[in-house]
mmCIF file of C-alpha atoms in Angstrom:
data_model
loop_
_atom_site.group_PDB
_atom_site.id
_atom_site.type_symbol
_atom_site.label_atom_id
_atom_site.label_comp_id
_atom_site.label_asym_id
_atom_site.label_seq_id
_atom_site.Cartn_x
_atom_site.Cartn_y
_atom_site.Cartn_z
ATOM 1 C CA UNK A 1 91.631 12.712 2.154
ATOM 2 C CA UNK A 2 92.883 10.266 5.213
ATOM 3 C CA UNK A 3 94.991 11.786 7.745
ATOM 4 C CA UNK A 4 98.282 10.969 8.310
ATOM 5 C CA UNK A 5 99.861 8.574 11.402
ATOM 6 C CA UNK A 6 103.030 8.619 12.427
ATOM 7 C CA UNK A 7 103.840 5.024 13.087
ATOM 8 C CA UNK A 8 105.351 5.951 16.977
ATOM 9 C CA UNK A 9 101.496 7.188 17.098
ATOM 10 C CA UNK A 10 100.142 3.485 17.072
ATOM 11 C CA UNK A 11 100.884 2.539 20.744
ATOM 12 C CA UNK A 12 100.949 3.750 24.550
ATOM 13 C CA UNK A 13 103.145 6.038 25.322
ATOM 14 C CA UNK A 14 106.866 3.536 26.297
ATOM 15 C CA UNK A 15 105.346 0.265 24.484
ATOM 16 C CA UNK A 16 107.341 1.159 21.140
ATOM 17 C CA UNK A 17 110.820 1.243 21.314
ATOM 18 C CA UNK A 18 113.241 -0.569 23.365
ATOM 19 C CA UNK A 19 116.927 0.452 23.310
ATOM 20 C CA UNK A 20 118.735 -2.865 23.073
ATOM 21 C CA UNK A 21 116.195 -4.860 21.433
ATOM 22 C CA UNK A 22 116.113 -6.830 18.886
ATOM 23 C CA UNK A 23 115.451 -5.067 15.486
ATOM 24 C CA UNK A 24 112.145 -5.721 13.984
ATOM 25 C CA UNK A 25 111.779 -4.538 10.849
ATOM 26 C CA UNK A 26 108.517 -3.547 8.473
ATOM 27 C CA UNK A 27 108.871 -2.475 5.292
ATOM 28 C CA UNK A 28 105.956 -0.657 3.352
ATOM 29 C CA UNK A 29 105.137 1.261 0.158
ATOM 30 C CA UNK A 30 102.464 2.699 -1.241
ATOM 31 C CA UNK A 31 99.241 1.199 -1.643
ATOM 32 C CA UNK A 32 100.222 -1.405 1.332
ATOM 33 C CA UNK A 33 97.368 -3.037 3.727
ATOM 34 C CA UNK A 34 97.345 -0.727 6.970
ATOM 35 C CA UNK A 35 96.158 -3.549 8.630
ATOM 36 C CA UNK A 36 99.024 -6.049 7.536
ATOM 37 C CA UNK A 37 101.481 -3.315 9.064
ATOM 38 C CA UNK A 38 99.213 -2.199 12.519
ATOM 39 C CA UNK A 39 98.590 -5.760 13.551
ATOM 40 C CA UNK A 40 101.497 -7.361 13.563
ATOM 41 C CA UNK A 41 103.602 -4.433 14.982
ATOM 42 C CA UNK A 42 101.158 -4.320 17.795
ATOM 43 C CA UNK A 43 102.258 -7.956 18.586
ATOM 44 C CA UNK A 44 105.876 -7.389 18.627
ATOM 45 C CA UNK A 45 105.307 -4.042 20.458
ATOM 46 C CA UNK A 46 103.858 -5.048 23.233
ATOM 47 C CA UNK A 47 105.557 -8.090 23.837
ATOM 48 C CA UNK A 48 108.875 -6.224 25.158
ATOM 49 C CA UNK A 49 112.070 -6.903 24.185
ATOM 50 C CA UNK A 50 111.871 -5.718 20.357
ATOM 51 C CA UNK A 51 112.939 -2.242 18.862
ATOM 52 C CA UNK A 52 110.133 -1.880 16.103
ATOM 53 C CA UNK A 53 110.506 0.580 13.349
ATOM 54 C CA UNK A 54 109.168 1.254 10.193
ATOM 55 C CA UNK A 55 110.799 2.182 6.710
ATOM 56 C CA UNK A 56 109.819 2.866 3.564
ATOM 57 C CA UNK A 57 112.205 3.262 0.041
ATOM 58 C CA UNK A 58 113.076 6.773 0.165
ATOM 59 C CA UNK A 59 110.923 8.064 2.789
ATOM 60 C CA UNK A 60 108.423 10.597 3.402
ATOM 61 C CA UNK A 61 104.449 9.637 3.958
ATOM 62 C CA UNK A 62 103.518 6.295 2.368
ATOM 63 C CA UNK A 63 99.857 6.468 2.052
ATOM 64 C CA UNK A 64 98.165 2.818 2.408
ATOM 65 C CA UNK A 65 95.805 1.290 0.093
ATOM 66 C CA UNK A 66 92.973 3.372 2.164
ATOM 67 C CA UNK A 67 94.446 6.741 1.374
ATOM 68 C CA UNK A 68 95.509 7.033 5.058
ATOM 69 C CA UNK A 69 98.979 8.380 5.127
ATOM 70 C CA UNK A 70 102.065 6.957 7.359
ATOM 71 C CA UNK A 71 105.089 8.452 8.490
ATOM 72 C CA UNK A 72 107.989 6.073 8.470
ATOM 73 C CA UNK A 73 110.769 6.205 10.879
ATOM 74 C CA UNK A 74 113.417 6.385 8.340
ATOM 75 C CA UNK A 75 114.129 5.754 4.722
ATOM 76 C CA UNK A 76 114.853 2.147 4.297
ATOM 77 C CA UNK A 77 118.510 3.655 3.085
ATOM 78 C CA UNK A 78 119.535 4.715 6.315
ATOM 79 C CA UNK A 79 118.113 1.132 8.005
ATOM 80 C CA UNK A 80 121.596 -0.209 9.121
ATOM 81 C CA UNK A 81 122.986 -3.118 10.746
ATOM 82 C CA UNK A 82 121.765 -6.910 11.525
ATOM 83 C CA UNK A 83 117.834 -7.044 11.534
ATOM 84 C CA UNK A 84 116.591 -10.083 14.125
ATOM 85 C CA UNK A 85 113.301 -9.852 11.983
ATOM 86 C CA UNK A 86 112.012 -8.599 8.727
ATOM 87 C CA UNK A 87 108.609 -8.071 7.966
ATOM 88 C CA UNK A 88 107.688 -7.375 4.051
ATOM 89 C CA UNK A 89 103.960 -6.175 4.279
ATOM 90 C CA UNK A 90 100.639 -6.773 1.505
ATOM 91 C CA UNK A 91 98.692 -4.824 -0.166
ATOM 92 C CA UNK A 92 97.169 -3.482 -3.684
ATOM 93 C CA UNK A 93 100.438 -1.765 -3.861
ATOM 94 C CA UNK A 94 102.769 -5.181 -4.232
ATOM 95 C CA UNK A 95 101.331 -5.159 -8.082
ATOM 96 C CA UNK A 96 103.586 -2.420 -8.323
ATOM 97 C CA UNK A 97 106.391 -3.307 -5.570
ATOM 98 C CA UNK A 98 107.328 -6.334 -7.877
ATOM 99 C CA UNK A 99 108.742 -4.261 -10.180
ATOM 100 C CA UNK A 100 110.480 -1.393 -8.654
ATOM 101 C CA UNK A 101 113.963 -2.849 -9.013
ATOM 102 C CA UNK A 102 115.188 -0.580 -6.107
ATOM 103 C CA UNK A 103 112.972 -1.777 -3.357
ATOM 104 C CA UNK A 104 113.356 -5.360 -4.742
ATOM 105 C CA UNK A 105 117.406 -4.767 -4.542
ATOM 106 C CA UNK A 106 117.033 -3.254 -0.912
ATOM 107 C CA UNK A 107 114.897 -6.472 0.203
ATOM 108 C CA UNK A 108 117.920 -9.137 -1.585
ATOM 109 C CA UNK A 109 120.442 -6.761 0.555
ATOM 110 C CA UNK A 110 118.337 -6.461 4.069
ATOM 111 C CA UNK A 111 117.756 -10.282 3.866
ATOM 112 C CA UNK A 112 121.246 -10.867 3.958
ATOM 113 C CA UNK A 113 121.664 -9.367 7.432
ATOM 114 C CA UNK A 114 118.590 -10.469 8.421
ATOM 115 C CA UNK A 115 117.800 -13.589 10.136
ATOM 116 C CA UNK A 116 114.180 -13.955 9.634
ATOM 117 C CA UNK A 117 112.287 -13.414 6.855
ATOM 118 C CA UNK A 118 108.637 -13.003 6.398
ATOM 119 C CA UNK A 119 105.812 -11.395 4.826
ATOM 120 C CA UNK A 120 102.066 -10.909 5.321
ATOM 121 C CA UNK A 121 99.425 -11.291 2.242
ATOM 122 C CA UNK A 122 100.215 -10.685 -0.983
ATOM 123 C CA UNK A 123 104.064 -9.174 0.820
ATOM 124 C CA UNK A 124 105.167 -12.793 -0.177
ATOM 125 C CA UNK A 125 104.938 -11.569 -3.988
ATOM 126 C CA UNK A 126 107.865 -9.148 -3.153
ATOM 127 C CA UNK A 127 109.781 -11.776 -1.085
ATOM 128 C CA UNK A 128 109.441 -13.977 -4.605
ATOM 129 C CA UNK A 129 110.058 -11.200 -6.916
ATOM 130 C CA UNK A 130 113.402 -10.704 -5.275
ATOM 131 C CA UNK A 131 114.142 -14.310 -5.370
ATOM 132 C CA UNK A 132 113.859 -15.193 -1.947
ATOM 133 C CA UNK A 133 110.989 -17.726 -1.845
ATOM 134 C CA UNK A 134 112.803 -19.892 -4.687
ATOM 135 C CA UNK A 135 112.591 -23.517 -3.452
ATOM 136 C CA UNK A 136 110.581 -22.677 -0.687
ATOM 137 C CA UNK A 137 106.453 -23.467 0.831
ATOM 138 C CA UNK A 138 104.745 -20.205 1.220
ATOM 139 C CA UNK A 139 101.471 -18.768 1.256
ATOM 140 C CA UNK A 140 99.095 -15.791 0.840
ATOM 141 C CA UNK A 141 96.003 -14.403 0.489
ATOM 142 C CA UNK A 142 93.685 -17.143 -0.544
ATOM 143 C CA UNK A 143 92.283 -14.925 -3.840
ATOM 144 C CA UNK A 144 96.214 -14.633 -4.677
ATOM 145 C CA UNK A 145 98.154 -18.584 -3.949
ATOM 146 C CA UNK A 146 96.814 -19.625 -7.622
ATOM 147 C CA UNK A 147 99.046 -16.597 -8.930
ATOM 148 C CA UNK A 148 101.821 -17.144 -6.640
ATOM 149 C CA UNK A 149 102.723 -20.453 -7.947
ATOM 150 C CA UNK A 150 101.939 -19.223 -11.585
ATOM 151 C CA UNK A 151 104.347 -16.683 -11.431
ATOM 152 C CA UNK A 152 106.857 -18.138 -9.330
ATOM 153 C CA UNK A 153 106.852 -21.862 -10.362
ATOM 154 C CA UNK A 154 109.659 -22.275 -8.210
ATOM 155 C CA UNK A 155 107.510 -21.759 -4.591
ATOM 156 C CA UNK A 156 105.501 -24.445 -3.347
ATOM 157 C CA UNK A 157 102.484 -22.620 -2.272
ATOM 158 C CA UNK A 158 100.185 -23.916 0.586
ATOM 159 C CA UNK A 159 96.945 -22.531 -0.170
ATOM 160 C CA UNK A 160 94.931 -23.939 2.896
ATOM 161 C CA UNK A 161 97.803 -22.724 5.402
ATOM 162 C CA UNK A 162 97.074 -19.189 7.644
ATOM 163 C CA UNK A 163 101.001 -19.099 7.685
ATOM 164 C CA UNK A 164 103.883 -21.239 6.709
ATOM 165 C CA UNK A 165 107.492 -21.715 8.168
ATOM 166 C CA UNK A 166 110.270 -22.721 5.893
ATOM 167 C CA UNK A 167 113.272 -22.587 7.703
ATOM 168 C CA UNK A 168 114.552 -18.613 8.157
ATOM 169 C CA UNK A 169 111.207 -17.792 5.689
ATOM 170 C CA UNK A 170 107.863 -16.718 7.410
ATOM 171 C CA UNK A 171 104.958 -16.037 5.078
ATOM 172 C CA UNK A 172 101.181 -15.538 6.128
ATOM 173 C CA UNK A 173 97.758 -15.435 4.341
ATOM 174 C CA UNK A 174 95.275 -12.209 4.419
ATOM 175 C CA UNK A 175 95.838 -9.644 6.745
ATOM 176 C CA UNK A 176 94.997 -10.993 10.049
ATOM 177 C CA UNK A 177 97.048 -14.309 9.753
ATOM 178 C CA UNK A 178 100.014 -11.750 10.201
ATOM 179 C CA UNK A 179 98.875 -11.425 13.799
ATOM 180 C CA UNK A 180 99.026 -15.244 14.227
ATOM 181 C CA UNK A 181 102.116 -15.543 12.474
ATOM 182 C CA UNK A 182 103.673 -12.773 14.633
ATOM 183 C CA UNK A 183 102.248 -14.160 18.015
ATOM 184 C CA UNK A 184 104.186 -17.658 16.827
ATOM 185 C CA UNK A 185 107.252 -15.611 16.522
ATOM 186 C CA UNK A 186 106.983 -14.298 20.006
ATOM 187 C CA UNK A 187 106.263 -17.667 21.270
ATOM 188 C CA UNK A 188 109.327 -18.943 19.675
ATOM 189 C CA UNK A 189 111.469 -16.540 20.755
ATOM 190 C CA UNK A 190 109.875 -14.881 24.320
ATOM 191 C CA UNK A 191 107.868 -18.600 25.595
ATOM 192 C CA UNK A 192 104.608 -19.266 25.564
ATOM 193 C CA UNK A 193 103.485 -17.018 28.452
ATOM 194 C CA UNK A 194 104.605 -13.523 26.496
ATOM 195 C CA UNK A 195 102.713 -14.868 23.669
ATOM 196 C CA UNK A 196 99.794 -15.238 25.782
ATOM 197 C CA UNK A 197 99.931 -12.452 27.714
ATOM 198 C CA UNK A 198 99.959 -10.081 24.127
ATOM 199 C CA UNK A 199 97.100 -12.670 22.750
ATOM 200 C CA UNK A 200 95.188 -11.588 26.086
ATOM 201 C CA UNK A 201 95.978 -7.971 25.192
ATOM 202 C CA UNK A 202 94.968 -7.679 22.137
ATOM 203 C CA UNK A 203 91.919 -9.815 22.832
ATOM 204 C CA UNK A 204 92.773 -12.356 20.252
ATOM 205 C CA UNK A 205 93.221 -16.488 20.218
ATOM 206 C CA UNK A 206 97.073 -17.282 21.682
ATOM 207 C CA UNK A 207 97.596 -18.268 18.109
ATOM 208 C CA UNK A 208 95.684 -20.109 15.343
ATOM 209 C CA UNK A 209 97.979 -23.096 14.173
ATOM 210 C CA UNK A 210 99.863 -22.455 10.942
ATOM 211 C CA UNK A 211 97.997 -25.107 9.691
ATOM 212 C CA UNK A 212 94.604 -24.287 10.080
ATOM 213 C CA UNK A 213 92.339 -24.067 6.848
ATOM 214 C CA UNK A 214 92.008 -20.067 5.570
ATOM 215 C CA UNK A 215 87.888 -21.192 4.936
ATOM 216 C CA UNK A 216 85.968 -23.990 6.224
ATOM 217 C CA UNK A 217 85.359 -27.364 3.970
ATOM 218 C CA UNK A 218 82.590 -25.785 2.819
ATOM 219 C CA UNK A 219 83.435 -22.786 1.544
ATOM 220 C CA UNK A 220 87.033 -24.489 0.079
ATOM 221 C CA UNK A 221 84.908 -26.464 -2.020
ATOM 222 C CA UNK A 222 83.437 -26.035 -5.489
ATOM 223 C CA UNK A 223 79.191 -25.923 -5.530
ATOM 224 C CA UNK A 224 78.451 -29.204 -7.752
ATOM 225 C CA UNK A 225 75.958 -28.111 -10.610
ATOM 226 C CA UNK A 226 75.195 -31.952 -10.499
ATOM 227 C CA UNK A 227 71.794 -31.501 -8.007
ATOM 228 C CA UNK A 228 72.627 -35.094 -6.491
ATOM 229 C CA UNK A 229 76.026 -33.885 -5.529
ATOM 230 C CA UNK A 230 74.583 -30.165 -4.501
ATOM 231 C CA UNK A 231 71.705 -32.304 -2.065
ATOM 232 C CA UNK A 232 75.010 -34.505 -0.571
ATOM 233 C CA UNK A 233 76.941 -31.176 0.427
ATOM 234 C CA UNK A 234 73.692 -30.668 2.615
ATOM 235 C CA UNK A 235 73.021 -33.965 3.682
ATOM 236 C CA UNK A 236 76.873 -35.070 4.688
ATOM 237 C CA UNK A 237 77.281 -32.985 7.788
ATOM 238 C CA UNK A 238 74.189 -33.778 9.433
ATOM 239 C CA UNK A 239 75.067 -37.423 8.765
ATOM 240 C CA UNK A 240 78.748 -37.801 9.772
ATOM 241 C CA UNK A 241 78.253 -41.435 11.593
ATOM 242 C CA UNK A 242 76.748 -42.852 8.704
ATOM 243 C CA UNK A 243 78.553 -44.814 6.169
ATOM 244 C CA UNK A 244 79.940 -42.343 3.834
ATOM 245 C CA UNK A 245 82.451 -44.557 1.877
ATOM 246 C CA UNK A 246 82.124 -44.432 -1.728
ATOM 247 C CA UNK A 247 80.398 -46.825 -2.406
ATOM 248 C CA UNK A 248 77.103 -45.434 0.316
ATOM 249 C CA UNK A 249 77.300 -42.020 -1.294
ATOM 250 C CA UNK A 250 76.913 -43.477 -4.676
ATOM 251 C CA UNK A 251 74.134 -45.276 -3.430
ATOM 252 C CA UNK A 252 72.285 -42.650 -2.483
ATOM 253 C CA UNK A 253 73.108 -40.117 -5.888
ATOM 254 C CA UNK A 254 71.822 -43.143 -8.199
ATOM 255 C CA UNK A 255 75.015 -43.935 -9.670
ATOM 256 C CA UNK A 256 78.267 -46.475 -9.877
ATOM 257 C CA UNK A 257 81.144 -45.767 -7.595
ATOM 258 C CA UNK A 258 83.585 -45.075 -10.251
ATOM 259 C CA UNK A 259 81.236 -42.448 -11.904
ATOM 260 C CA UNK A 260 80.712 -40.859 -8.635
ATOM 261 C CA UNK A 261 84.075 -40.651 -7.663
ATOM 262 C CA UNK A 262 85.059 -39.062 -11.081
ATOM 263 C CA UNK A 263 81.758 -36.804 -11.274
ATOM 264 C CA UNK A 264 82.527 -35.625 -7.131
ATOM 265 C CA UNK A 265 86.587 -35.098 -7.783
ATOM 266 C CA UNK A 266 85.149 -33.358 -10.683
ATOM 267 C CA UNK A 267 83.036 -30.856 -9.226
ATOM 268 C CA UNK A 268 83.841 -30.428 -5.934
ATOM 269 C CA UNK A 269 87.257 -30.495 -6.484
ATOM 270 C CA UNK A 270 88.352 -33.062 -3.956
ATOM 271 C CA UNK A 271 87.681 -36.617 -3.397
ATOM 272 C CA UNK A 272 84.429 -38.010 -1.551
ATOM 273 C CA UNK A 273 87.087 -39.171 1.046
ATOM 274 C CA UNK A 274 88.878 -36.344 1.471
ATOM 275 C CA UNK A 275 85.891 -33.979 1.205
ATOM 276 C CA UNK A 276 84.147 -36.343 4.247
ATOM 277 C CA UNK A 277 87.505 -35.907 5.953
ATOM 278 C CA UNK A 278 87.553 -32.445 6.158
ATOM 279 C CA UNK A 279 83.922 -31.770 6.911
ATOM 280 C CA UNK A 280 84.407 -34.221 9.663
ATOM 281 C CA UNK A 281 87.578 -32.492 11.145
ATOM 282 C CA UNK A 282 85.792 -29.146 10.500
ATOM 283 C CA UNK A 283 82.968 -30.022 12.468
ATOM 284 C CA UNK A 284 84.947 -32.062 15.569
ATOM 285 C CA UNK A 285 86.804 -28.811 15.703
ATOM 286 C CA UNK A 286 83.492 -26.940 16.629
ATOM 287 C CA UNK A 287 82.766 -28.939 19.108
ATOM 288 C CA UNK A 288 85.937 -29.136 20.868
ATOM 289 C CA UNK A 289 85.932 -25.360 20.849
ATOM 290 C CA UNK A 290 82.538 -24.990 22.450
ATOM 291 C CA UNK A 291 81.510 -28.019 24.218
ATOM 292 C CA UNK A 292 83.185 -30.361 27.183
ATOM 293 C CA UNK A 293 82.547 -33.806 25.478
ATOM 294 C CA UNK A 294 85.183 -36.265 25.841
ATOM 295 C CA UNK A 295 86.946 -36.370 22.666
ATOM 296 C CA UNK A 296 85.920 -39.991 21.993
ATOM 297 C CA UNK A 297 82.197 -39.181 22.254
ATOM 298 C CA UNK A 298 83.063 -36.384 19.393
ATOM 299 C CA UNK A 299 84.771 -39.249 17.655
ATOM 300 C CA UNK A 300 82.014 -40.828 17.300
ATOM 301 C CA UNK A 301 79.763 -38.703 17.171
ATOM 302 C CA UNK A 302 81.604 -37.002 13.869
ATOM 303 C CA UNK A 303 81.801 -40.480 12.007
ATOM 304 C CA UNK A 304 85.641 -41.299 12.781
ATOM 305 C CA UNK A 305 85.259 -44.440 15.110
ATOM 306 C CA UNK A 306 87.896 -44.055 17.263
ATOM 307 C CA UNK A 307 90.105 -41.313 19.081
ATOM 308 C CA UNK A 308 93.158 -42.280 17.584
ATOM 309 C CA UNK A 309 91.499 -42.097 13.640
ATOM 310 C CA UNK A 310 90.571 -38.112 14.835
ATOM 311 C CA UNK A 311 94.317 -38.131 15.877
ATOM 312 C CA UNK A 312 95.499 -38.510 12.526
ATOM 313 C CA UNK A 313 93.302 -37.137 10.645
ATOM 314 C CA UNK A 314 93.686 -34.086 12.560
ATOM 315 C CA UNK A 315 97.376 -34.055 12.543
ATOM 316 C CA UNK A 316 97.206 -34.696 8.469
ATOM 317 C CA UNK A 317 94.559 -31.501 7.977
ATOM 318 C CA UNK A 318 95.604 -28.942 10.586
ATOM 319 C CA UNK A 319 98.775 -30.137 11.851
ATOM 320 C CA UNK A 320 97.503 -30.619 15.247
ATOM 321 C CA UNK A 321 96.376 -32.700 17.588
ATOM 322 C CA UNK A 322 92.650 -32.630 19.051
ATOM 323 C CA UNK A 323 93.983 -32.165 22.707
ATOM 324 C CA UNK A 324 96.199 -29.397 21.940
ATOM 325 C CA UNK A 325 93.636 -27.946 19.494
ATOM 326 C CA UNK A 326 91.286 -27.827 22.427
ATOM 327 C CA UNK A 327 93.609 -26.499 25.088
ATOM 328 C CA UNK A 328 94.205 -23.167 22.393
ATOM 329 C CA UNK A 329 90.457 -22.772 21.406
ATOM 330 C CA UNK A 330 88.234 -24.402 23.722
ATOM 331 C CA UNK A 331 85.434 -22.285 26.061
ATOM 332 C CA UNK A 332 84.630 -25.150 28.244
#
């Protein structure tokens, strides 16, 4: 059997608690991701100027989904008075969270003196469950958003988003998009330089954008049975300053433009346009991280022309520019 952690265990000796602060709050229960919990709280921790603490509905040891056990500080009962932050982890265990009417109660209460919200994974079931997410963009773990917006018809959920902000409401994808999402809180609230400084610490990136793809174009899209369309995944990338309109990729599979488009949207599950898009963002991303070409060389070289079609194309798939993209993830 795991051993048991008591959450003031996690960190150095003085990074936990700061008298003063303001109240961060993460709720767990059992069967919760260790990792949505650990990471996170490691960000707020050792940025300064939080008071972190843990709670769980009743108390006692909360073991996590990995059967290693965690000592609250305190029953989420005795958690009084105005939370700054609230952080509703994932986990197998939120199957079950979603319909324990007492936790779900205690979350409807806590949000009302809280003044942000958020969750990590499959947390932003619980956050819907209690009715919190109703008219709202969210996300979660990839294998999950299809579910999410089943069961909660009412959330628009962002599938291709790491995290999403919708007004007071944080959510975030699988488990380590909570340590993004947490590093943009820090930035919001403590500046850039804290956020960096934890980033450093923690030897992550500062902070992938909220709108950066959970899987690359590739692995978003479907594998065409069609063989035609299975040999143009290949051939596309190592092709990007061709002509890849419609009608040139039709061309090439032997068919009309209007039964290629259908057949692709089909199969793939995008459009040939958007599916060229994103391969060519995807790849102009790779090189901005790990090369020092001028951005309108990589323009060209990944099929869109000019610097100012990359603009918007990059600001319409990842909500950022290619400049500032660069200055977060670049090597060179």
């Amino acid at each position: 059997m795991a051993g048991i952690v008591r959450s003031v265990s996690l960190l150095p000796p003085g990074a936990r608690r700061e008298p003063g602060g303001v109240k961060v709050v993460f709720l767990i229960y059992p069967g919760f991701q260790s990792l949505d919990l650990t990471g996170p709280l490691e960000v707020f921790s050792l940025a300064g100027g939080y008071e972190v603490e843990t709670v769980a509905l009743g108390g006692g040891v909360v073991r996590a989904h990995s059967g290693l056990g965690f000592a609250p500080d305190r029953a989420a009962e005795e958690c009084a008075g105005p939370i700054d932050t609230l952080v509703v982890v994932g986990g197998e265990g939120a199957r079950e969270a979603v319909a324990d009417a007492a936790l779900l109660e205690w979350v409807r209460a806590a949000a009302e003196r809280t003044r942000r919200l958020s969750s990590v994974c499959s947390g932003a079931f619980v956050l819907a469950a209690a009715g919190l997410l109703e008219g709202r963009g969210a996300t979660t773990h990839w294998r999950a958003c299809g579910l999410l917006g089943e069961y909660f018809p009412g959330v628009t959920v962002h599938a291709d988003r790491i995290f999403v902000v919708d007004g007071r409401v944080w959510t975030s994808a699988g488990v380590t998009s909570g340590i993004d999402m947490a590093l943009a809180m820090v930035e919001r609230d403590r500046g850039p330089e804290t956020a960096l400084r934890v980033a450093r610490e923690l030897v992550v990136f500062v902070q992938r954008p909220g709108g950066q793809a959970q899987f690359s174009a590739q692995l978003s899209a479907s594998r065409p049975r069609h063989p035609a369309l299975a040999e143009l995944q290949g051939w596309i990338p190592e092709h990007l300053d061709a002509d890849l309109s419609v009608t040139a990729l039709a061309e090439r599979a032997a068919m009309s433009p209007r039964h290629f488009a259908r057949l692709f949207a089909r199969e793939v599950g995008a459009t040939p346009g958007a599916y060229v898009e994103s391969v060519r963002v995807e790849t102009a991303r790779r090189l901005l991280e790990s090369t020092g070409l001028p951005v309108d060389v990589i323009a060209r070289t990944c099929g869109f022309g000019t610097p100012e079609t990359m603009h918007r194309s990059f600001r319409r798939r990842i909500s950022v520019t290619p400049g500032a993209y660069r200055s977060r993830f670049g090597t060179h």
